[in-house]
Coordinates of C-alpha atoms in Angstrom, one line a residue:
Chain A
M1076 CA 36.4 -62.5 -57.9
K1077 CA 38.3 -65.2 -56.1
F1078 CA 38.9 -64.2 -52.5
A1079 CA 41.0 -66.3 -50.1
Q1080 CA 40.9 -65.9 -46.3
F1081 CA 43.7 -66.9 -44.0
V1082 CA 43.8 -67.7 -40.4
S1083 CA 46.7 -68.9 -38.3
S1084 CA 44.7 -71.6 -36.6
Y1085 CA 41.2 -72.7 -37.3
T1086 CA 39.3 -74.2 -34.4
T1087 CA 35.8 -74.3 -32.9
G1088 CA 34.8 -71.6 -30.4
D1089 CA 37.5 -69.3 -31.5
A1090 CA 36.5 -65.7 -32.3
V1091 CA 38.9 -65.3 -35.2
S1092 CA 37.9 -68.6 -36.8
N1093 CA 34.2 -67.7 -36.4
S1094 CA 34.9 -64.3 -37.9
A1095 CA 36.5 -65.9 -41.0
R1096 CA 33.6 -68.3 -41.4
N1097 CA 31.0 -65.6 -41.0
L1098 CA 32.8 -63.2 -43.4
G1099 CA 33.1 -66.1 -45.9
E1100 CA 29.3 -66.5 -45.9
V1101 CA 28.8 -62.8 -46.4
L1102 CA 31.4 -62.6 -49.2
S1103 CA 29.8 -65.6 -50.9
A1104 CA 26.4 -63.8 -50.7
L1105 CA 28.0 -60.8 -52.3
G1106 CA 29.2 -62.8 -55.2
F1107 CA 32.8 -63.5 -54.2
E1108 CA 34.2 -67.0 -54.6
T1109 CA 35.8 -67.5 -51.2
R1110 CA 37.7 -70.2 -49.3
I1111 CA 39.4 -70.3 -45.9
F1112 CA 43.1 -71.5 -45.5
A1113 CA 44.8 -72.1 -42.1
D1114 CA 48.2 -73.2 -40.9
H1115 CA 46.6 -75.5 -38.4
V1116 CA 43.1 -76.9 -38.6
H1117 CA 41.7 -78.4 -35.4
P1118 CA 40.4 -82.0 -36.1
G1119 CA 36.6 -81.8 -36.7
A1120 CA 36.6 -78.0 -36.7
A1121 CA 35.5 -77.7 -40.4
K1122 CA 35.7 -79.8 -43.5
D1123 CA 35.8 -76.9 -45.9
V1124 CA 38.9 -75.3 -44.5
Y1125 CA 42.2 -76.0 -46.3
L1126 CA 45.8 -76.1 -45.1
T1127 CA 47.9 -73.1 -46.2
A1128 CA 50.3 -75.5 -48.0
K1129 CA 47.5 -76.1 -50.5
F1130 CA 47.2 -72.4 -51.4
N1131 CA 48.3 -71.5 -54.9
P1132 CA 48.5 -67.6 -55.2
H1133 CA 48.2 -67.8 -59.0
Q1134 CA 44.6 -69.0 -58.7
W1135 CA 43.3 -66.2 -56.5
D1136 CA 42.6 -62.5 -57.1
A1137 CA 42.7 -61.3 -53.5
V1138 CA 43.8 -62.5 -50.0
L1139 CA 42.7 -61.4 -46.6
Y1140 CA 44.7 -62.5 -43.6
H1141 CA 42.9 -62.4 -40.2
F1142 CA 45.8 -61.0 -38.2
A1143 CA 45.8 -62.1 -34.5
F1144 CA 49.0 -64.1 -34.0
A1145 CA 52.4 -64.7 -35.6
S1146 CA 52.2 -66.8 -38.7
P1147 CA 54.5 -67.6 -41.7
I1148 CA 51.5 -66.4 -43.8
A1149 CA 52.4 -62.8 -43.0
E1150 CA 55.9 -63.1 -44.6
E1151 CA 54.6 -65.2 -47.5
M1152 CA 52.0 -62.7 -48.3
T1153 CA 54.6 -60.1 -49.2
M1154 CA 56.0 -62.4 -51.9
W1155 CA 52.8 -63.4 -53.6
P1156 CA 52.6 -61.6 -57.0
D1157 CA 49.7 -59.9 -58.7
L1158 CA 47.0 -60.1 -56.1
K1159 CA 45.3 -57.7 -53.8
R1160 CA 46.5 -58.1 -50.2
Y1161 CA 44.4 -57.2 -47.1
I1162 CA 44.5 -57.9 -43.4
L1163 CA 41.7 -57.9 -41.0
Y1164 CA 43.2 -56.9 -37.6
H1165 CA 41.8 -58.6 -34.6
N1166 CA 44.6 -57.3 -32.4
V1167 CA 47.6 -59.0 -30.8
T1168 CA 48.0 -59.4 -27.1
P1169 CA 51.0 -57.3 -25.8
S1170 CA 53.7 -59.8 -25.2
H1171 CA 54.6 -58.6 -21.7
Y1172 CA 51.5 -60.3 -20.3
F1173 CA 53.0 -63.7 -21.0
R1174 CA 56.3 -63.0 -19.2
G1175 CA 56.9 -65.7 -16.7
Y1176 CA 53.9 -67.7 -17.9
D1177 CA 54.4 -68.8 -21.4
E1178 CA 57.6 -67.9 -23.2
H1179 CA 56.4 -69.5 -26.5
S1180 CA 53.3 -67.2 -26.6
R1181 CA 55.4 -64.2 -25.5
E1182 CA 57.8 -64.7 -28.3
A1183 CA 54.9 -65.4 -30.8
C1184 CA 53.2 -62.1 -29.8
K1185 CA 56.4 -60.2 -30.1
N1186 CA 56.9 -61.7 -33.6
A1187 CA 53.3 -60.9 -34.5
R1188 CA 53.9 -57.2 -33.7
E1189 CA 57.0 -57.3 -35.9
Q1190 CA 55.1 -58.9 -38.7
L1191 CA 52.4 -56.2 -38.4
Y1192 CA 55.1 -53.6 -39.0
L1193 CA 56.5 -55.6 -41.9
L1194 CA 53.1 -55.9 -43.6
K1195 CA 52.3 -52.2 -43.6
D1196 CA 54.2 -51.5 -46.8
H1197 CA 52.8 -54.6 -48.6
I1198 CA 49.1 -54.3 -48.0
D1199 CA 46.5 -52.7 -50.3
C1200 CA 44.2 -51.9 -47.4
A1201 CA 43.9 -52.9 -43.7
F1202 CA 40.6 -53.7 -42.1
A1203 CA 40.0 -53.6 -38.3
V1204 CA 37.2 -55.1 -36.2
S1205 CA 37.1 -52.0 -33.9
N1206 CA 38.2 -48.4 -33.9
Y1207 CA 40.5 -49.4 -31.1
N1208 CA 42.3 -51.8 -33.5
A1209 CA 42.2 -49.2 -36.3
A1210 CA 43.9 -46.6 -34.2
E1211 CA 46.7 -49.1 -33.5
L1212 CA 47.2 -49.7 -37.2
K1213 CA 47.2 -46.0 -38.0
A1214 CA 49.8 -45.4 -35.2
I1215 CA 52.0 -48.1 -36.8
G1216 CA 51.8 -46.3 -40.1
Y1217 CA 49.1 -48.1 -42.1
K1218 CA 47.9 -45.6 -44.7
Q1219 CA 44.4 -46.9 -45.4
V1220 CA 42.5 -48.5 -42.6
E1221 CA 38.8 -49.4 -42.9
L1222 CA 36.4 -50.6 -40.2
M1223 CA 34.9 -54.1 -40.6
P1224 CA 33.1 -54.8 -37.4
I1225 CA 32.2 -58.3 -36.1
W1226 CA 28.5 -59.0 -36.1
F1227 CA 26.6 -61.2 -33.7
D1228 CA 26.4 -64.8 -34.7
S1229 CA 23.0 -66.0 -33.5
K1230 CA 24.0 -69.7 -34.0
L1231 CA 24.7 -70.0 -30.3
N1232 CA 21.0 -69.4 -29.7
E1233 CA 20.2 -72.6 -31.5
A1234 CA 22.5 -74.7 -29.3
Q1235 CA 20.6 -77.1 -27.1
T1236 CA 20.9 -76.8 -23.3
D1237 CA 23.2 -79.3 -21.7
E1238 CA 20.8 -80.7 -19.2
R1239 CA 23.5 -82.2 -16.9
L1240 CA 25.1 -78.7 -16.6
Q1241 CA 21.8 -77.0 -16.2
H1242 CA 20.9 -79.3 -13.3
R1243 CA 24.2 -78.6 -11.7
F1244 CA 24.3 -74.8 -12.0
D1245 CA 20.7 -73.6 -12.3
D1246 CA 20.1 -74.1 -8.6
G1247 CA 19.3 -70.7 -7.1
F1248 CA 22.9 -69.7 -6.6
V1249 CA 24.1 -66.4 -8.1
N1250 CA 26.3 -67.4 -11.0
F1251 CA 29.0 -64.9 -12.2
L1252 CA 30.3 -65.8 -15.6
F1253 CA 33.4 -65.0 -17.6
V1254 CA 34.1 -66.5 -21.0
G1255 CA 37.6 -66.4 -22.4
R1256 CA 41.0 -68.1 -22.3
L1257 CA 42.6 -68.2 -18.9
T1258 CA 45.6 -66.0 -19.5
P1259 CA 47.1 -63.1 -17.5
H1260 CA 45.8 -60.4 -19.7
K1261 CA 42.2 -61.6 -19.2
S1262 CA 42.8 -61.2 -15.5
Q1263 CA 40.8 -64.0 -14.1
H1264 CA 42.8 -63.5 -10.9
D1265 CA 41.0 -60.1 -10.5
L1266 CA 37.7 -61.9 -10.9
L1267 CA 38.7 -64.2 -8.0
K1268 CA 39.3 -61.1 -5.8
V1269 CA 35.9 -59.7 -6.6
F1270 CA 34.2 -63.1 -6.2
Y1271 CA 36.0 -63.7 -2.8
L1272 CA 34.6 -60.5 -1.4
Y1273 CA 31.1 -61.0 -2.8
K1274 CA 30.9 -64.5 -1.5
T1275 CA 32.3 -63.6 1.9
Y1276 CA 30.5 -60.3 2.6
Y1277 CA 27.4 -60.4 0.5
N1278 CA 26.1 -63.8 -0.6
P1279 CA 27.6 -67.2 0.2
N1280 CA 25.3 -68.8 -2.3
S1281 CA 27.2 -67.6 -5.3
R1282 CA 29.5 -69.2 -7.8
L1283 CA 32.1 -68.1 -10.3
L1284 CA 32.1 -69.8 -13.7
L1285 CA 35.4 -69.3 -15.7
V1286 CA 34.7 -70.8 -19.1
G1287 CA 37.6 -71.4 -21.4
S1288 CA 40.8 -73.3 -21.6
G1289 CA 44.0 -71.8 -20.4
Q1290 CA 47.7 -71.5 -19.9
E1291 CA 49.1 -74.2 -17.6
K1292 CA 51.1 -72.0 -15.3
Y1293 CA 48.5 -69.3 -15.0
V1294 CA 45.7 -71.8 -14.3
S1295 CA 48.0 -73.4 -11.7
E1296 CA 48.4 -70.0 -10.0
L1297 CA 44.7 -69.4 -10.1
R1298 CA 44.1 -72.8 -8.4
S1299 CA 46.7 -72.0 -5.8
M1300 CA 44.9 -68.7 -5.1
I1301 CA 41.6 -70.6 -4.8
L1302 CA 43.1 -73.1 -2.4
Q1303 CA 44.9 -70.5 -0.3
L1304 CA 41.7 -68.4 0.1
K1305 CA 39.7 -71.6 0.8
L1306 CA 37.4 -70.3 -1.9
K1307 CA 34.6 -72.7 -2.9
D1308 CA 32.3 -72.7 -5.9
V1309 CA 34.8 -71.5 -8.5
H1310 CA 34.6 -73.7 -11.6
I1311 CA 37.2 -73.7 -14.3
T1312 CA 35.6 -75.5 -17.2
G1313 CA 38.3 -75.9 -19.8
H1314 CA 37.2 -76.0 -23.5
V1315 CA 33.5 -76.3 -23.9
T1316 CA 31.1 -77.2 -26.7
D1317 CA 28.5 -74.7 -28.1
S1318 CA 25.8 -76.5 -26.2
Q1319 CA 27.8 -76.2 -22.9
L1320 CA 28.6 -72.6 -23.6
A1321 CA 25.0 -71.7 -24.3
T1322 CA 24.0 -73.5 -21.0
Y1323 CA 26.6 -71.5 -19.0
Y1324 CA 25.1 -68.3 -20.5
R1325 CA 21.6 -69.4 -19.7
C1326 CA 22.5 -70.3 -16.1
A1327 CA 24.5 -67.1 -15.4
N1328 CA 23.2 -64.0 -13.6
V1329 CA 25.9 -61.5 -14.4
F1330 CA 28.8 -61.4 -17.0
L1331 CA 31.8 -60.0 -15.2
S1332 CA 35.0 -59.1 -16.9
M1333 CA 38.3 -57.7 -15.5
S1334 CA 40.2 -58.2 -18.8
E1335 CA 42.9 -55.7 -19.6
H1336 CA 43.2 -56.3 -23.3
E1337 CA 40.5 -57.1 -25.8
G1338 CA 40.4 -56.2 -29.5
F1339 CA 36.7 -56.5 -29.6
C1340 CA 35.3 -59.1 -27.0
V1341 CA 32.7 -61.3 -28.6
P1342 CA 31.4 -62.6 -25.3
L1343 CA 30.0 -59.2 -24.6
L1344 CA 27.6 -59.6 -27.5
E1345 CA 26.8 -63.1 -26.4
S1346 CA 26.0 -61.8 -22.9
M1347 CA 23.8 -59.1 -24.4
N1348 CA 22.0 -61.7 -26.4
F1349 CA 21.4 -64.0 -23.4
G1350 CA 20.1 -61.1 -21.3
L1351 CA 23.0 -61.0 -18.8
P1352 CA 23.8 -57.6 -17.2
I1353 CA 27.4 -56.9 -18.1
V1354 CA 29.9 -55.4 -15.6
A1355 CA 33.3 -55.0 -17.3
Y1356 CA 36.5 -53.2 -16.6
D1357 CA 36.8 -50.4 -19.2
A1358 CA 40.0 -51.4 -21.0
A1359 CA 41.1 -51.6 -24.6
A1360 CA 38.1 -52.1 -26.9
I1361 CA 35.6 -53.0 -24.2
G1362 CA 34.1 -49.5 -23.9
E1363 CA 33.7 -49.3 -27.7
T1364 CA 31.9 -52.7 -28.0
L1365 CA 29.6 -51.9 -25.1
G1366 CA 28.8 -48.4 -26.4
T1367 CA 26.5 -46.8 -23.9
S1368 CA 25.2 -50.1 -22.6
G1369 CA 26.4 -52.3 -19.7
V1370 CA 28.4 -51.1 -16.7
K1371 CA 32.0 -49.9 -17.3
L1372 CA 34.3 -50.2 -14.3
K1373 CA 36.9 -47.4 -14.1
T1374 CA 38.8 -49.2 -11.3
K1375 CA 39.8 -52.7 -10.5
D1376 CA 39.1 -52.2 -6.8
P1377 CA 37.3 -55.5 -5.8
R1378 CA 35.5 -53.9 -2.9
L1379 CA 33.7 -51.4 -5.2
A1380 CA 33.1 -54.0 -7.8
A1381 CA 31.5 -56.4 -5.3
E1382 CA 29.3 -53.6 -3.9
L1383 CA 28.2 -52.7 -7.5
L1384 CA 27.4 -56.4 -8.3
H1385 CA 25.3 -56.6 -5.1
E1386 CA 23.4 -53.4 -6.1
I1387 CA 22.7 -54.8 -9.6
L1388 CA 21.5 -58.1 -8.2
T1389 CA 19.3 -56.6 -5.6
D1390 CA 17.8 -53.8 -7.7
P1391 CA 15.5 -55.4 -10.3
V1392 CA 14.8 -52.0 -11.9
L1393 CA 18.4 -51.3 -12.5
K1394 CA 19.1 -54.8 -13.7
T1395 CA 16.2 -54.7 -16.2
A1396 CA 17.2 -51.3 -17.5
L1397 CA 20.8 -52.5 -18.1
I1398 CA 19.6 -55.6 -19.9
Q1399 CA 17.2 -53.6 -22.1
K1400 CA 19.9 -51.1 -23.1
Q1401 CA 22.2 -54.0 -24.0
Y1402 CA 19.5 -55.5 -26.2
E1403 CA 19.3 -52.2 -28.0
R1404 CA 23.1 -52.1 -28.4
L1405 CA 23.1 -55.7 -29.8
Q1406 CA 20.8 -54.6 -32.6
Q1407 CA 23.7 -52.5 -34.0
F1408 CA 25.7 -55.7 -34.2
Q1409 CA 23.2 -57.7 -36.3
L1410 CA 24.3 -58.7 -39.7
E1411 CA 22.0 -56.4 -41.7
P1412 CA 23.4 -53.0 -40.4
I1413 CA 26.9 -54.4 -40.4
K1414 CA 26.6 -55.8 -43.9
Q1415 CA 26.3 -52.3 -45.4
K1416 CA 29.4 -51.2 -43.5
I1417 CA 31.3 -54.3 -44.9
I1418 CA 30.2 -53.4 -48.4
D1419 CA 31.3 -49.8 -48.0
S1420 CA 34.6 -50.9 -46.5
L1421 CA 35.2 -53.4 -49.3
G1422 CA 34.3 -50.7 -51.9
K1423 CA 36.8 -48.2 -50.4
A1424 CA 39.4 -51.0 -50.5
G1425 CA 38.9 -51.5 -54.2
L1426 CA 36.7 -54.6 -53.9
P1427 CA 33.3 -53.6 -55.2
A1428 CA 30.7 -56.1 -54.1
Chain B
M443 CA 39.4 -47.0 1.1
P444 CA 40.2 -47.4 -2.6
Q445 CA 41.9 -44.6 -4.4
Q446 CA 39.5 -42.5 -6.4
S447 CA 41.6 -41.2 -9.2
H448 CA 38.7 -40.5 -11.5
E449 CA 36.9 -37.4 -12.4
Q450 CA 33.9 -36.7 -10.1
G451 CA 34.9 -39.8 -8.1
L452 CA 33.1 -42.1 -10.5
F453 CA 34.3 -45.7 -10.2
F454 CA 31.8 -47.0 -12.8
E455 CA 29.8 -45.6 -15.7
A456 CA 26.4 -46.7 -17.0
D457 CA 23.8 -44.9 -19.1
V458 CA 20.6 -45.9 -17.4
A459 CA 17.5 -43.7 -17.6
G460 CA 16.4 -42.3 -14.3
V461 CA 19.6 -43.2 -12.5
D462 CA 21.7 -40.4 -11.0
L463 CA 25.1 -41.8 -11.8
V464 CA 27.1 -39.6 -9.5
K465 CA 24.7 -40.2 -6.6
L466 CA 24.7 -43.9 -7.1
N467 CA 28.5 -44.0 -7.3
Q468 CA 28.8 -42.0 -4.0
Q469 CA 26.2 -44.2 -2.3
L470 CA 28.0 -47.4 -3.3
I471 CA 31.4 -46.1 -2.2
K472 CA 30.0 -45.2 1.1
R473 CA 28.3 -48.5 1.5
A474 CA 31.5 -50.4 0.5
E475 CA 33.4 -48.4 3.2
G476 CA 30.8 -49.5 5.7
R477 CA 31.5 -53.2 5.1
G478 CA 34.7 -52.9 7.0
I479 CA 36.9 -54.7 4.5
D480 CA 40.4 -53.6 5.3
D481 CA 43.4 -53.5 3.1
E482 CA 44.9 -56.5 4.8
V483 CA 42.3 -58.7 3.3
L484 CA 43.2 -57.5 -0.1
E485 CA 46.9 -58.2 0.5
L486 CA 46.0 -61.9 0.4
F487 CA 45.4 -61.5 -3.3
S488 CA 48.2 -61.5 -5.8
L489 CA 49.3 -63.7 -8.6
G490 CA 52.0 -66.1 -7.5
T491 CA 50.4 -66.2 -4.1
I492 CA 52.8 -68.9 -3.1
K493 CA 56.1 -67.1 -2.8
G494 CA 59.5 -68.4 -1.8
R495 CA 62.4 -70.5 -3.0
H496 CA 60.5 -73.8 -3.0
A497 CA 57.5 -72.4 -4.8
A498 CA 59.8 -70.9 -7.5
K499 CA 61.4 -74.3 -8.1
L500 CA 58.1 -76.1 -8.1
S501 CA 55.9 -73.8 -10.2
D502 CA 56.5 -75.7 -13.5
P503 CA 55.7 -79.2 -12.1
L504 CA 52.7 -77.8 -10.2
A505 CA 51.4 -76.3 -13.5
I506 CA 51.7 -79.8 -15.1
L507 CA 50.0 -81.4 -12.1
T508 CA 47.0 -79.0 -12.3
H509 CA 46.7 -79.1 -16.1
Q510 CA 47.0 -82.8 -16.5
S511 CA 45.2 -84.1 -13.5
T512 CA 41.9 -84.7 -15.2
L513 CA 42.2 -87.8 -17.4
S514 CA 39.7 -88.3 -20.2
L515 CA 39.1 -90.7 -23.0
S516 CA 38.1 -87.8 -25.3
F517 CA 41.5 -87.4 -27.0
P518 CA 41.7 -87.0 -30.8
I519 CA 42.5 -90.1 -32.7
R520 CA 44.6 -89.6 -35.8
S521 CA 46.7 -91.5 -38.2
H522 CA 49.4 -90.1 -40.6
R523 CA 49.2 -93.2 -43.0
R524 CA 47.8 -92.2 -46.3
T525 CA 45.8 -95.2 -47.4
I526 CA 45.0 -97.2 -44.3
G527 CA 44.9 -94.2 -42.0
P528 CA 41.1 -93.7 -42.1
V529 CA 40.6 -97.5 -41.4
L530 CA 43.0 -97.3 -38.4
V531 CA 41.2 -94.3 -37.0
V532 CA 37.8 -96.0 -37.2
G533 CA 39.4 -99.2 -35.6
K534 CA 40.9 -97.3 -32.7
K535 CA 37.6 -95.4 -32.1
V536 CA 35.8 -98.7 -32.0
V537 CA 38.3 -100.2 -29.5
R538 CA 38.0 -97.0 -27.4
N539 CA 34.2 -97.2 -27.3
L540 CA 34.3 -101.0 -26.5
L541 CA 36.6 -100.4 -23.6
R542 CA 34.9 -97.2 -22.3
W543 CA 32.8 -99.1 -19.7
L544 CA 36.1 -100.4 -18.2
L545 CA 38.3 -97.3 -18.5
S546 CA 36.0 -94.5 -17.6
P547 CA 35.5 -95.4 -13.9
I548 CA 39.3 -96.0 -13.5
L549 CA 40.1 -92.6 -15.1
T550 CA 37.5 -90.9 -12.9
Q551 CA 39.0 -92.5 -9.8
Q552 CA 42.5 -91.5 -10.9
S553 CA 41.5 -87.9 -11.7
K554 CA 40.0 -87.6 -8.2
W555 CA 43.2 -88.9 -6.7
N556 CA 45.2 -86.5 -8.8
H557 CA 43.1 -83.5 -7.8
A558 CA 43.5 -84.5 -4.1
A559 CA 47.2 -84.9 -4.5
Y560 CA 47.5 -81.5 -6.1
E561 CA 45.7 -79.9 -3.2
V562 CA 47.9 -81.7 -0.7
H563 CA 51.0 -80.5 -2.5
V564 CA 49.9 -76.9 -2.7
H565 CA 48.8 -76.9 1.0
S566 CA 52.1 -78.4 2.1
L567 CA 54.0 -75.9 0.0
L568 CA 52.1 -73.0 1.6
V569 CA 52.8 -74.3 5.1
L570 CA 56.5 -74.9 4.2
E571 CA 56.9 -71.4 2.8
E572 CA 55.1 -69.9 5.8
L573 CA 57.3 -71.8 8.2
E574 CA 60.5 -70.7 6.4
R575 CA 59.3 -67.1 6.5
R576 CA 58.6 -67.4 10.3
V577 CA 62.0 -69.1 10.9
Q578 CA 63.8 -66.2 9.1
E579 CA 61.9 -63.7 11.1
L580 CA 62.8 -65.4 14.4
E581 CA 66.5 -65.7 13.3
S582 CA 66.7 -62.0 12.5
Q583 CA 65.0 -61.2 15.8
L584 CA 67.5 -63.4 17.6
E585 CA 70.4 -61.8 15.7
S586 CA 69.3 -58.3 16.6
E587 CA 68.8 -59.3 20.3
R588 CA 72.4 -60.8 20.4
R589 CA 73.9 -57.5 19.2
P590 CA 75.3 -55.4 22.0

C-alpha cells in the first residue's frame, strides 16, 4: 500500500518533522511504501522529502497529514478522490498566546483550528499523539480517534559532544535547561522568575539555558526583563544542531518547564534519557507524558518552585529516585512497545499492517 | 505567601518511594516562607516589563534590534536558476569560505557593538519611563496641594 505523509514545514530539530520521519521508517518496516511531502522544506533538512506541489493523489492509496499548523494541505485533502485520509494530531497552540507578539502566527493558529473543524467530516480516522490531543479531537466531533504515541528517538544519544560548549557550561555551575521555541505559551518569562529567585536566594553559581529559536518580540521582552533584573548567566541559544542540543542536555542539572501548552513535549523524553530530573508545570499533555515520573508543579509560584529546585539539588536520594523513575517511564516510550500500539491503531483505522 | 488553592495544600506532585509527599510539600512551603521573599520582589516580574508610551512605540524596533544583533556568515546560499543554479551556489560558498578570515572578526566586532547598543537603548528607555512616571506623580501631588 502506498502511504503519503504530509507536514506543513519540514526542518531539522522539529518534533513534527521528526515524528513524520520516524513514522515513515516504521511504516516502511511494516511493508508500506511511504514518502514525506511538505509545503516548505528547510534547506539541508532532508533529501528524501518532496514538495507538496509534486504530490499526485492518483498515485497513492492513503494520506496522513501531521496536523500542527495551518496549511493549504488541509483543504486540498478534502478534494482528493479515492484515497483514505488520516490526520495525526500534534495539537495547535491556542491563538490568544500570540496576541500582541506575532499576528501572523495568531492568524495561522486560528486558521488551523478552523481547518481542524473542516476536516472532521472528510477524514477516515484521526490519530492523536496523546490522550490530551485525542480528547480535543473528540470534543470537536471527530468520530474515530486512535492513539499513535510518539516514541523516543535515540539518535540524539549518538550525537557527539560539542567540546567548545562543554568547556563553557560544564564548569560546576548548576545549569537549568529548557528546550523549546521561545514563545509566550512556553512561558520562558516564568522560568526567568524562578531562576532569578534561585540565583539570588539559593545559589549564585547557577545558570539558565534557554535552548531554541524564538519570536522576535517575545525574545526582546525576555531580554528586557533580564536587563531590568540585572540577571546574569541566562543564555538564549537560538537554533542549535543535534550535537549542541545533546551537549546542553549533558551539561544540565535539571530540566525546568513552565510551559502552558504542549501536545506531547518531546524534550521531556530527551531529559529522561539524559538523566535530568524534570520539574514541570502540570499543564496540557505534560502530566500524561510524565506519567508518574518527574515532578509536576501545580502552581507557577516562583518562590515555591525555587525552593523545590533547591531541595532536589541538595538531596541526592530524592534526585536519584526521580531520575530512576524517569528511566522506567522512558521504557514505555521505546519503539518496541509503541510499535504494537501503532499496528493496533492502523488496524482499527482500516490499514492492516 | 503564595495562594494554596490545591487540595491538601500540595504545590507539587511526585511519586517517589519513601517520600511523604504531603510532609515534603509542607516543609518546603514553610522553608520558602522563611526566605523572606516578599510580594514586592515578584511585582518586578511581568511580560512587557518596560511600560509606558515610549516603550509601546519602540517595542517593534527593539525586537528587530535584539533579533538581528548577532551577525553571522552561516546564512543559507540558494539560487533559483534551473541550470546554472548549483554552480552559482558552489561558487558563492567558495567565495564565502575564502573571505571568512576577513569577515568573521568584523562581524564579531559588529555583533558586540550591536549587543551593547541594545543594552544602552533598553537601559535608557527604562530610565526615561521611570522619570516620566515620577514626573506624573509629582505633578498630580502638586495639583492636589494647589486645590483649596
